[in-house]
Amino acid sequence: MHTAERLIVIVLFEEVDLLDVTGPPEVFHLARRETEEAAAYDVVLAAETMDPVVTAAGVRVLPDVTFEELSARSIDTLVVPGSVEVDGHRRVHPLVDPALVRRVKELAPRTRRVTSVCVGAHVLAAAGLLDGKRATTHWSTAQRLAADHPAIEVDADPIFIRDGTVWTGAGISACLDLSLALIADDLGEAVALRVARQLVMYLKRPGGQSQFSVPLEQVSTTRRVEDLRHYILHNIAEPLTVTHLAEHAHISDRQLTRIFKNELGTTPHAYIESVRVERARNQLESTDATLERIATACGFGTVDTLVRAFRRRLDTTPTEYRRRFRTSPG
């Protein structure tokens, strides 16, 4: 027996990220194709007016309905994409339009579940939909989300997070992972697996798996910290103790620790480990080097230490990471 279609509403606004808008419909379309008599999806793009919307990529998208036309309809899933602007210092700022926030607040009570893609989490936060919840967003704006909305438990690591009826996704391409997770929740893992095969992607990078963000993107404001960062990067195979770094910078151990906390929001040990994991990731992706060689070259010393660092930071193992993300021939 055919079950009623689930209405999926994707919000449109000027300068929205294109993949945030186009990725989910493709995934839901494939689910519709794969389910036969099972519940399928009706995906619509909604905007303030029916005028074309210009995305951040410069591609124009036509809405299917206006927000007003949805006022009397029951929505299964509301998808809120994101967008950012980059200032002259290459700092990323999420775009949060108050008018869009009002529309999301109006639509949410009539929606079975609300989701955000990438920095769309900032819109949900502004609408008060993430208060008291655990949520994720793109790693580049996670600190901003936590600072602006202290009532939210922001976790920058996972690909997506579900907290009750609210789902938040991480980076732009994570819209595909999130959509697959929604399908699995609705129609089961078997259907989601068939869709994943059509997309030629894994059924899931588990929701708890890290975004694999790049720690070197952290911004520092002093020449001394920049010198320390470059010194760490170019001497990553060395022991690099706090005392060693302090001597290099001609400061005390305590002062070094305070500088890292104030400038980078972390400890020297944690920062060094993040750089080592990043270097190991690159080698796993692009070389055939053994784990022993990678552990030595990246300053871990032993494979066990390398494995523990990967589990702690990426919630996976070096071997599994290489299997999924390797770009060089086997």
XYZ file of C-alpha atoms in Angstrom:
330
model
C 0.000 0.000 0.000
C 1.373 3.387 -0.977
C 2.038 5.685 1.972
C 1.561 9.444 1.795
C 4.543 11.428 0.643
C 6.646 13.268 3.180
C 6.899 16.991 2.464
C 10.504 18.174 2.595
C 10.862 21.979 2.556
C 14.251 23.490 1.735
C 14.563 27.164 2.574
C 15.924 29.534 -0.080
C 17.458 32.971 0.420
C 19.918 35.210 -1.398
C 23.577 34.041 -1.315
C 22.651 30.610 0.027
C 25.284 27.892 -0.512
C 24.310 26.017 -3.673
C 25.207 22.472 -2.573
C 23.236 22.929 0.643
C 20.185 23.422 -1.586
C 20.810 20.906 -4.368
C 22.396 18.031 -2.408
C 19.417 16.913 -0.279
C 16.878 16.843 -3.173
C 19.132 14.489 -5.121
C 19.405 12.122 -2.170
C 15.656 12.184 -1.467
C 14.922 11.675 -5.173
C 17.021 8.530 -5.179
C 15.184 7.326 -2.073
C 11.899 7.822 -3.907
C 13.259 5.786 -6.820
C 14.511 2.993 -4.565
C 11.467 2.577 -2.320
C 8.786 1.533 -4.826
C 5.636 1.263 -2.664
C 7.232 2.582 0.527
C 6.912 6.148 1.743
C 8.521 8.636 -0.600
C 9.342 12.309 -0.517
C 7.973 15.493 -2.053
C 10.814 18.048 -2.003
C 10.031 21.736 -2.533
C 12.167 24.869 -2.463
C 10.537 27.709 -0.522
C 11.371 31.412 -0.573
C 9.817 34.739 0.335
C 8.698 35.304 -3.275
C 8.687 33.317 -6.502
C 11.523 35.414 -7.919
C 14.778 33.587 -8.786
C 17.233 33.326 -5.891
C 20.913 33.925 -6.636
C 23.105 31.485 -4.707
C 26.620 32.138 -3.415
C 27.941 30.289 -6.483
C 26.123 32.740 -8.770
C 23.667 30.080 -9.975
C 20.032 31.188 -10.000
C 17.451 28.854 -8.443
C 13.683 29.043 -8.871
C 11.474 28.524 -5.790
C 8.583 26.079 -5.947
C 6.441 27.809 -3.322
C 6.438 30.884 -1.138
C 6.529 30.781 2.644
C 2.972 32.098 2.723
C 1.761 29.206 0.556
C 3.141 26.788 3.135
C 1.260 28.403 6.013
C -1.573 25.872 5.898
C 0.500 22.780 5.109
C 1.972 20.206 7.461
C 5.713 19.799 6.898
C 7.619 16.598 7.497
C 11.159 18.005 7.364
C 12.360 21.605 7.240
C 15.883 21.959 5.841
C 17.670 25.237 6.593
C 20.818 25.737 4.485
C 23.557 28.205 5.309
C 25.736 30.903 3.854
C 28.796 32.879 4.909
C 30.652 36.030 4.027
C 34.424 36.366 4.207
C 35.959 39.626 5.387
C 39.222 41.256 4.307
C 41.163 39.172 6.822
C 39.727 35.924 5.397
C 37.592 35.435 8.487
C 34.322 33.603 7.920
C 31.041 35.035 9.233
C 27.690 33.200 9.033
C 24.845 35.114 7.391
C 21.743 35.291 9.560
C 18.887 37.282 8.023
C 16.305 38.321 10.672
C 13.470 37.960 8.156
C 14.544 34.386 7.428
C 14.797 33.649 11.156
C 11.178 34.809 11.591
C 10.014 32.533 8.777
C 11.835 29.538 10.264
C 10.217 30.228 13.645
C 6.802 30.292 11.941
C 7.358 27.036 10.046
C 9.032 25.024 12.830
C 5.916 24.373 14.994
C 4.188 22.691 12.034
C 7.220 20.566 11.191
C 7.909 17.022 12.368
C 11.656 17.601 12.381
C 13.882 20.588 11.717
C 17.347 20.274 10.206
C 20.191 22.601 9.328
C 23.020 22.164 6.866
C 26.446 23.622 7.607
C 26.189 27.182 8.986
C 22.403 27.011 8.711
C 22.693 26.059 12.393
C 23.192 29.756 13.132
C 19.708 30.440 11.738
C 18.178 27.705 13.897
C 20.052 29.116 16.879
C 18.773 32.637 16.237
C 15.254 31.188 16.050
C 15.719 29.647 19.501
C 15.380 26.100 18.170
C 18.730 24.881 19.501
C 18.523 26.181 23.069
C 19.305 23.409 25.534
C 20.329 21.088 22.717
C 23.553 19.611 21.410
C 24.348 20.797 17.885
C 27.085 20.985 15.288
C 27.974 23.306 12.432
C 30.902 23.894 10.115
C 34.126 23.864 12.130
C 35.056 27.369 10.955
C 32.058 28.955 12.741
C 31.607 26.584 15.679
C 33.333 28.883 18.170
C 31.150 31.768 16.998
C 28.000 29.665 17.457
C 29.020 28.724 20.995
C 29.919 32.311 21.886
C 26.720 33.805 20.470
C 24.439 31.139 21.955
C 25.743 29.828 25.299
C 22.530 27.826 25.842
C 23.618 25.479 23.029
C 26.063 22.612 23.579
C 28.159 23.059 20.441
C 30.211 20.058 19.312
C 32.348 20.923 16.283
C 33.493 17.358 15.660
C 30.594 15.210 14.360
C 29.351 15.094 10.773
C 25.806 15.466 12.098
C 23.982 15.456 15.422
C 20.424 14.492 16.259
C 18.897 15.907 19.426
C 15.232 15.014 19.638
C 13.450 16.328 16.547
C 16.286 18.684 15.593
C 19.163 17.563 13.380
C 22.239 19.674 12.584
C 24.850 18.911 9.920
C 28.455 20.009 9.653
C 30.291 20.955 6.444
C 28.607 21.612 3.108
C 29.116 18.108 1.691
C 27.769 16.695 4.976
C 24.303 17.532 3.633
C 24.553 14.197 1.808
C 25.442 12.300 4.996
C 22.646 14.051 6.861
C 20.105 13.272 4.148
C 21.111 9.609 4.170
C 20.706 9.540 7.946
C 17.201 11.029 7.634
C 16.277 8.375 5.066
C 17.655 5.614 7.287
C 15.564 6.973 10.156
C 12.425 7.027 7.986
C 12.767 3.990 5.760
C 15.492 1.850 7.307
C 19.153 1.162 6.751
C 18.529 -1.078 3.732
C 16.930 1.727 1.709
C 19.608 4.198 2.785
C 22.282 1.707 1.736
C 20.757 1.382 -1.735
C 20.706 5.178 -2.064
C 24.313 5.407 -0.879
C 25.362 2.905 -3.530
C 23.662 4.994 -6.204
C 25.569 8.030 -4.941
C 28.807 6.004 -4.863
C 29.410 7.000 -1.265
C 29.511 5.269 2.106
C 26.160 4.772 3.794
C 27.527 6.933 6.542
C 30.569 8.509 7.866
C 29.159 7.796 11.337
C 27.425 10.751 12.968
C 30.122 10.706 15.628
C 32.959 10.775 13.113
C 34.969 13.957 12.988
C 34.685 16.596 10.288
C 38.454 16.063 9.841
C 38.958 19.787 10.203
C 42.320 21.436 9.761
C 43.790 22.708 13.048
C 46.183 25.070 11.301
C 43.233 27.292 10.401
C 43.121 28.661 13.945
C 43.886 32.366 13.901
C 46.541 33.895 16.130
C 47.286 37.573 16.535
C 50.912 37.768 17.648
C 54.200 37.241 15.857
C 55.431 35.079 18.756
C 52.586 32.588 18.365
C 53.013 32.471 14.596
C 56.700 31.711 15.102
C 55.827 28.892 17.513
C 53.271 27.452 15.095
C 55.771 27.415 12.248
C 58.442 25.958 14.495
C 56.098 23.126 15.510
C 55.117 22.486 11.903
C 58.725 22.228 10.720
C 59.930 20.155 13.680
C 56.925 17.892 14.107
C 59.026 14.696 14.304
C 60.901 16.016 17.365
C 59.759 15.537 21.007
C 58.445 19.153 21.266
C 57.911 19.355 25.020
C 56.513 22.470 26.693
C 59.955 23.211 28.099
C 61.545 22.851 24.666
C 59.041 25.245 23.083
C 59.369 27.709 25.945
C 63.138 27.765 25.518
C 62.728 28.355 21.789
C 60.421 31.320 22.489
C 62.594 32.589 25.393
C 59.702 32.475 27.853
C 58.732 30.365 30.870
C 56.729 27.148 30.689
C 53.818 28.838 32.463
C 53.874 31.804 30.100
C 53.896 29.474 27.079
C 50.847 27.607 28.370
C 49.023 30.877 29.024
C 49.811 32.161 25.507
C 48.431 29.006 23.873
C 45.268 29.180 25.963
C 44.665 32.866 25.230
C 45.654 32.853 21.541
C 44.601 29.405 20.324
C 42.135 28.297 22.982
C 44.009 25.084 23.710
C 47.068 23.655 25.458
C 50.493 23.250 23.808
C 50.153 19.455 24.050
C 46.705 19.412 22.435
C 47.781 21.762 19.668
C 50.892 19.710 18.881
C 48.803 16.550 18.757
C 46.329 18.192 16.380
C 49.155 19.184 14.027
C 50.581 15.664 14.166
C 47.205 14.146 13.363
C 46.818 16.560 10.453
C 50.248 15.577 9.085
C 49.421 11.895 9.525
C 46.092 12.374 7.727
C 47.887 13.847 4.734
C 50.332 10.952 4.608
C 47.574 8.374 4.938
C 45.655 10.009 2.096
C 48.538 10.449 -0.327
C 51.316 7.916 0.414
C 51.828 4.184 0.860
C 53.996 4.699 3.955
C 53.549 2.144 6.742
C 51.920 3.162 9.994
C 55.299 2.736 11.706
C 56.943 5.181 9.314
C 54.067 7.671 9.622
C 54.111 7.454 13.425
C 57.838 8.238 13.438
C 57.683 11.007 10.822
C 54.794 12.754 12.617
C 56.346 12.597 16.074
C 54.029 10.008 17.610
C 56.895 7.599 18.204
C 54.780 4.443 18.196
C 51.817 3.141 16.227
C 49.854 2.746 19.454
C 50.226 6.465 20.177
C 49.169 7.279 16.599
C 46.078 5.074 16.915
C 45.069 6.590 20.251
C 45.379 10.116 18.849
C 43.204 9.220 15.830
C 40.550 7.650 18.050
C 40.569 10.656 20.339
C 40.404 13.308 17.613
C 38.712 11.623 14.650
C 36.855 8.719 16.260
C 38.388 6.304 13.784
C 41.660 4.429 13.250
C 44.503 5.308 10.849
C 43.810 2.130 8.873
C 40.103 2.913 8.501
C 40.863 6.525 7.639
C 43.237 5.435 4.865
C 40.702 2.958 3.504
C 38.059 5.679 3.191
C 40.067 8.703 2.107
C 43.140 7.411 0.292
C 43.787 9.243 -2.966
C 46.906 7.373 -4.153
C 46.744 3.973 -5.902
C 46.833 0.943 -3.625
